[in-house]
Coordinates of C-alpha atoms and ligand atoms in Angstrom, one line a residue:
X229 CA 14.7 34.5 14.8
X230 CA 13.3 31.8 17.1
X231 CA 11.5 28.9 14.5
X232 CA 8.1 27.9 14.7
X233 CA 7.7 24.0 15.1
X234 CA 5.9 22.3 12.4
X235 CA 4.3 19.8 14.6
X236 CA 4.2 16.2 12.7
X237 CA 2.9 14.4 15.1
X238 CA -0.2 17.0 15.0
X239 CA -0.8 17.3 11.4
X240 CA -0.5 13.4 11.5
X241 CA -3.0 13.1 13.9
X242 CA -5.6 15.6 11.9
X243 CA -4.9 13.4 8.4
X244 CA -5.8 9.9 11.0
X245 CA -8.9 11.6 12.0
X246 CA -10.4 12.3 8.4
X247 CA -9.4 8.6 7.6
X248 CA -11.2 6.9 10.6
X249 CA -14.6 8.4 8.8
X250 CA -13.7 6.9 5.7
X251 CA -12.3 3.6 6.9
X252 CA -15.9 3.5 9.1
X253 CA -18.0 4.8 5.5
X254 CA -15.8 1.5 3.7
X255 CA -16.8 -0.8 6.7
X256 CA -20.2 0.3 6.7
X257 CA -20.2 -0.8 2.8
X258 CA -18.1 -4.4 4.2
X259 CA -14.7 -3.2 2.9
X260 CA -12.0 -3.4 5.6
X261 CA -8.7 -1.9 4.2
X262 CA -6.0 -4.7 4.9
X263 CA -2.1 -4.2 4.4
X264 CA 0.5 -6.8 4.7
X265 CA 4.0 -5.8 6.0
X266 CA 6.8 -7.9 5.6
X267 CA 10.0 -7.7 7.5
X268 CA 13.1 -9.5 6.8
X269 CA 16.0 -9.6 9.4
X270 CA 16.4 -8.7 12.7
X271 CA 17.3 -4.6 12.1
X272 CA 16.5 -2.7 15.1
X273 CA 15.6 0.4 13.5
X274 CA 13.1 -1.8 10.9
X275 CA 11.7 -3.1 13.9
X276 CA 10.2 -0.6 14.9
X277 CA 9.4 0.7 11.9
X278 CA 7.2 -2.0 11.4
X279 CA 5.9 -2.2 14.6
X280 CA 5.0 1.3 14.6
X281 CA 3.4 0.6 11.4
X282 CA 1.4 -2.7 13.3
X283 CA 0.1 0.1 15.7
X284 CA -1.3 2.7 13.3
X285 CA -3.4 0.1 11.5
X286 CA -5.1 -1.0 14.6
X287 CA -5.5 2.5 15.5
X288 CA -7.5 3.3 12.3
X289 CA -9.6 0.0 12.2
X290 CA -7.4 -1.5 9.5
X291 CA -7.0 -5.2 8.9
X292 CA -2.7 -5.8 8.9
X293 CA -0.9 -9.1 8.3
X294 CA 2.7 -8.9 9.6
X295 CA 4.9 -11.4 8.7
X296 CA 8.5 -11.4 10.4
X297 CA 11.2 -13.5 8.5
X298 CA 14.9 -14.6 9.4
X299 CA 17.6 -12.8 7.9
X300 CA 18.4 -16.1 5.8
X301 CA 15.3 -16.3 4.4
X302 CA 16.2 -17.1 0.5
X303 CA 14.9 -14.5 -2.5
X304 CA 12.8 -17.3 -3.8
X305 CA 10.7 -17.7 -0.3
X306 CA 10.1 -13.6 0.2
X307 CA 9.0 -13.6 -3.9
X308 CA 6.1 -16.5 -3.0
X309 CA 4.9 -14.8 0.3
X310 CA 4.5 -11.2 -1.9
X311 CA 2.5 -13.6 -4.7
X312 CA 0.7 -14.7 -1.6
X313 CA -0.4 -11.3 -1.0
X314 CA -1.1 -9.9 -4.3
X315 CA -3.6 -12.7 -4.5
X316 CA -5.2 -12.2 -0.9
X317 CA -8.5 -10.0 -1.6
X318 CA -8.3 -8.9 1.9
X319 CA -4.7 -6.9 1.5
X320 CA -5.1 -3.8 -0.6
X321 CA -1.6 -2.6 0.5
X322 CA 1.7 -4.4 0.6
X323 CA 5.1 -3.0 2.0
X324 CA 7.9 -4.9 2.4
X325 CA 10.4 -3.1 4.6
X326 CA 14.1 -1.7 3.3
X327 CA 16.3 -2.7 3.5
X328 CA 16.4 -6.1 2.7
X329 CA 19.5 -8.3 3.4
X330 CA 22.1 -8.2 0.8
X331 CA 21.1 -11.9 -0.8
X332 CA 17.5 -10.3 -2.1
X333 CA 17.6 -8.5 -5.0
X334 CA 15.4 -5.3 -4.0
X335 CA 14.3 -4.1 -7.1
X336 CA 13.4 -7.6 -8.2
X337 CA 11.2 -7.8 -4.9
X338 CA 9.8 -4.5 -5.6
X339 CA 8.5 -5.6 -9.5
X340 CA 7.0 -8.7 -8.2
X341 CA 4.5 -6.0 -5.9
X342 CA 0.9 -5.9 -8.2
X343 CA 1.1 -2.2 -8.6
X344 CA -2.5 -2.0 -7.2
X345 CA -1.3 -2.5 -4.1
X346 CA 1.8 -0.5 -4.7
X347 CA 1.0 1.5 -0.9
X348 CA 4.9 2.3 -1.2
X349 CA 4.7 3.7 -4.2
X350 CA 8.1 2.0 -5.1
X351 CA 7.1 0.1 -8.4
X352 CA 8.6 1.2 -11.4
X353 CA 4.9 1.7 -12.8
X354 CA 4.1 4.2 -9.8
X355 CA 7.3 6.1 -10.3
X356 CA 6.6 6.6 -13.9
X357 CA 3.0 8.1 -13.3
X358 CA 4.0 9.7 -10.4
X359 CA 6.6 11.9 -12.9
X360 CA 4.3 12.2 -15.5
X361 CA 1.9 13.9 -12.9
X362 CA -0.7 11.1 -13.6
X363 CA -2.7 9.5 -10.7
X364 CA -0.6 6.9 -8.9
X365 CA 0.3 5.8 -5.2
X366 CA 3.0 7.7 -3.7
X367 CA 5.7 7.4 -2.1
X368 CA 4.7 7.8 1.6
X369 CA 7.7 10.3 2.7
X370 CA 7.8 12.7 -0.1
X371 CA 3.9 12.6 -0.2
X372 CA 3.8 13.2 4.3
X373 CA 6.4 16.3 3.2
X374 CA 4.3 18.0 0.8
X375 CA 0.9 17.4 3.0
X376 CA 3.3 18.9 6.0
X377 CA 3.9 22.2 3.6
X378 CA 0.6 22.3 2.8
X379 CA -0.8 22.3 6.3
X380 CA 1.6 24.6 7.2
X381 CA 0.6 27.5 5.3
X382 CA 4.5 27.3 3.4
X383 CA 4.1 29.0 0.1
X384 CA 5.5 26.2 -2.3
X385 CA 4.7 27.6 -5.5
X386 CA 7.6 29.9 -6.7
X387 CA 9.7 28.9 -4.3
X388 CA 13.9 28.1 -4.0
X389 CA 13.8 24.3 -3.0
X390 CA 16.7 22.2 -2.3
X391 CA 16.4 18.8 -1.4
X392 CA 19.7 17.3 -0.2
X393 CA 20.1 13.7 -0.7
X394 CA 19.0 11.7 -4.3
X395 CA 17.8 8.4 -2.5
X396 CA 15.1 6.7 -4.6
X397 CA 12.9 6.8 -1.3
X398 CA 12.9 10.1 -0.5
X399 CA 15.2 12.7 -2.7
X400 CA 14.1 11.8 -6.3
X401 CA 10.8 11.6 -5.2
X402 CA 10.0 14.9 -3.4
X403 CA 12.1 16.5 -5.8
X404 CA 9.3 15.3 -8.3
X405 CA 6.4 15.9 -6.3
X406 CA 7.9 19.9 -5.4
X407 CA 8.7 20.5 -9.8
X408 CA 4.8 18.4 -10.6
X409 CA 2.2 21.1 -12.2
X410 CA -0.3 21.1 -8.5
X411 CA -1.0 21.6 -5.1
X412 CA 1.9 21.5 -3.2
X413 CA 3.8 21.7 -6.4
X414 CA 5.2 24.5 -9.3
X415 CA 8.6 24.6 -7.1
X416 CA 11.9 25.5 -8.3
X417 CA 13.8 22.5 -7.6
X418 CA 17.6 22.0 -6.6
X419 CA 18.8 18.8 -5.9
X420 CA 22.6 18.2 -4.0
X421 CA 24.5 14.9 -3.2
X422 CA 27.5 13.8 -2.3
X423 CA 29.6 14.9 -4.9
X424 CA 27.8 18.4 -4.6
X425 CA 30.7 21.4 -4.9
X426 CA 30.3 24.3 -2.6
X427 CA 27.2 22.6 -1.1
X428 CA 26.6 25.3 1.1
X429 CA 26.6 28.3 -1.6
X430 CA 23.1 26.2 -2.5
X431 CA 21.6 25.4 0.4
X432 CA 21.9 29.6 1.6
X433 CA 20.0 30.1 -1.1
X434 CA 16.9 28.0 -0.2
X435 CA 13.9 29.1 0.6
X436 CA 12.6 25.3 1.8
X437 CA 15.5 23.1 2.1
X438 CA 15.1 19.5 2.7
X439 CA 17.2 17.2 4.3
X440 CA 17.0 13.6 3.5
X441 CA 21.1 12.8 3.3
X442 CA 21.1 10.2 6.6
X443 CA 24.3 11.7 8.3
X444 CA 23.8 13.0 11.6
X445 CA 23.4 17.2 12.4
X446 CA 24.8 17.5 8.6
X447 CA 23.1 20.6 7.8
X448 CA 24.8 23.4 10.3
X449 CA 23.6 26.9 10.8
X450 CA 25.8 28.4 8.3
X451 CA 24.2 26.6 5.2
X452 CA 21.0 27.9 6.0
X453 CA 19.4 30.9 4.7
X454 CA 17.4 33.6 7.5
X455 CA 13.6 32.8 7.4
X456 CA 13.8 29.3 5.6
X457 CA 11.4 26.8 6.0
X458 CA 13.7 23.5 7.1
X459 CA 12.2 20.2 6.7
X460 CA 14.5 17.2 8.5
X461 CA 13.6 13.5 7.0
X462 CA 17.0 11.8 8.5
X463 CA 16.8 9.5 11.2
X464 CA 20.0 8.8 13.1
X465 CA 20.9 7.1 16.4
X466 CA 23.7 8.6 17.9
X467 CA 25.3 7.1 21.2
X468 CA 24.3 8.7 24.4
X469 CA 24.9 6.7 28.1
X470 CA 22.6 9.1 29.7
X471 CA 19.7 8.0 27.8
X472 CA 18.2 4.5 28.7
X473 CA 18.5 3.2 25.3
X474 CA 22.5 4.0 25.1
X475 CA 21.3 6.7 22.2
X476 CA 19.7 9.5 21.4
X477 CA 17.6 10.0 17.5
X478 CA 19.2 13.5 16.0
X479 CA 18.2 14.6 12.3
X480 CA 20.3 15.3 9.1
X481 CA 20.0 19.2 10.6
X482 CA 21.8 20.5 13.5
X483 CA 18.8 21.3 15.1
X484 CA 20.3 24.2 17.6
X485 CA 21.5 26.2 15.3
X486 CA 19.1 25.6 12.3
X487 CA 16.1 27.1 14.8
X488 CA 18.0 30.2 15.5
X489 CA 17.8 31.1 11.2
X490 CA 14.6 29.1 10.0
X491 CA 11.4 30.0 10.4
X492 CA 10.0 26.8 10.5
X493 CA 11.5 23.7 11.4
X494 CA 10.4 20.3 11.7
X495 CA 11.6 18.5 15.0
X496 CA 13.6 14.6 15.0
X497 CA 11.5 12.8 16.2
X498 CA 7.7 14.2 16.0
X499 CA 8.4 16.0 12.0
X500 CA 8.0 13.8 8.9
X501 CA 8.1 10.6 11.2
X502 CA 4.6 10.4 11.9
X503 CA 3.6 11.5 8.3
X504 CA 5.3 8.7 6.8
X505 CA 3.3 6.1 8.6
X506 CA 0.1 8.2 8.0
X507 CA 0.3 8.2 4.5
X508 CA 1.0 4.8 4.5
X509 CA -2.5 4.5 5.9
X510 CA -3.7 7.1 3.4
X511 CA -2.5 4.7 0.5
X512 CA -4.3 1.7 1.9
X513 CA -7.4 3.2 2.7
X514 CA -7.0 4.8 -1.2
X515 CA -5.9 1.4 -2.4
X516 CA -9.1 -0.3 -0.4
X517 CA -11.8 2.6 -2.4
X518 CA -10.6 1.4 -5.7
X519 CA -10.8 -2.7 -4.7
Ligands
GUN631 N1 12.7 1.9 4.8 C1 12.8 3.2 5.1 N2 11.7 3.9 4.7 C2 10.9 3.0 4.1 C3 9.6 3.1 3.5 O1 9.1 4.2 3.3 N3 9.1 2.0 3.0 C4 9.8 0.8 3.1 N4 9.2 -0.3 2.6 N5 10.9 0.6 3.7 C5 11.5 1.8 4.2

């Protein structure tokens, strides 16, 4: 079976499009959604992270503050500049990117966040109401995977989901948002890790499986079930001298032979990439309505 592409980068698009009409309706009312990024340190994948996130808000219309700081910047300077923010009535969102050098105490960074402006959804206040099914921001990767099910027509409801990989950004979450009582929900969920025994005995049993593990072409053919939906979150440069860069971006899945058995795939890059940053903008825009 040859796999349809779920096209990201598409269903991204559609999502921008409804939110330029309400960034224009919150303009017209003198609201201009603002997020703050903050980036500390010099990684090159960050980078452009954030600068892909610079681009999407002045795409939409949105007002952005990107502040770039050096890796030594102390715990005590990034915890002023996110006070800075809470208390800046023009920034309804603020994200700092992960991760942070090794000196910062993330979580501690995280708390400080005013959960109103919580766009990451990372606060310990959004994670609780996000489990207990209660309004809340959410976490923009999980939330782009479920909105990429959705808009693909993939029957979640019922279904045998495992979710490989139990990061706090993107495993615990989804697995959440697939078990929660709504849309894009009522899932049976399986989560696997690292110390995961017959890994593959699971995964052949999935009817959506999720990849979120960051190791290069981990998921191979063989794990997968025939007709599964595969969804691919990782990210990973892998060395290649024939491309300019020196590298090459490959998923968690082997792509190759995941296509020949799934029946829908999403692509590294152009799959959850793109709905990452768009519910990042979905957040803020959100965050902006209830200023
Ligand atoms: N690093 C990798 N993904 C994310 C994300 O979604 N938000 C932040 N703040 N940092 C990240």
């Amino acid at each position: 079976m040859a796999a349809e592409i779920i096209d990201g980068k598409l269903i991204a698009n559609e999502i921008r499009e409804e939110l330029k009409k309400e960034v224009l309706d919150l303009k017209s009312s003198g609201i201009t959604p603002g997020l703050g990024v903050i980036l500390v340190g010099d990684d090159p994948a960050s980078r452009s992270y954030v600068t892909a996130k610079e681009r999407a808000c002045d795409n939409l219309g949105l007002y952005s503050e990107n502040v770039k700081l050096p890796v030594e910047t102390t715990e005590e300077e990034l915890l002023k500049l996110v006070d800075t923010m809470n208390n800046n009535p023009k920034i309804d969102g603020i994200l700092v990117q992960l991760p942070l050098p090794k000196h910062i105490d993330t979580d501690k960074v995280i708390m400080a966040i005013n959960p109103d402006k919580d766009v990451d959804g990372f606060h310990p206040q959004s994670i609780g109401k996000m489990i207990m099914g209660k309004e809340t921001f959410l976490p923009c990767t999980p939330h782009g995977i479920i909105k990429l099910l959705l808009r693909s027509n993939v029957k979640v409801e019922g279904a045998n989901v495992v979710v490989v990989g139990r990061s706090n950004i993107v495993g615990k979450p989804v697995a959440n948002l697939l078990l929660d009582k709504s849309e894009g929900g009522n899932a049976t969920v399986t989560i696997c890790h690292s110390r995961t025994k017959n890994m593959a005995d699971i995964t052949k049993n999935a009817d959506i499986l999720i990849a979120a593990i960051g190791k290069a072409e981990f998921i191979t053919g063989d794990m997968i079930k025939d007709g599964a939906v595969v969804i691919d979150v990782g990210v990973n440069r892998v060395e290649d001298s024939s491309r300019k860069k020196g590298y090459r971006l490959v998923g968690d899945v082997k792509y190759s032979e995941a296509a020949e058995k799934a029946s829908k795939i999403t692509p590294v890059p152009g799959g959850v990439g793109p709905m990452t940053i768009t519910m990042l903008m979905y957040n803020t825009v959100y965050s902006a309505k209830n200023r």
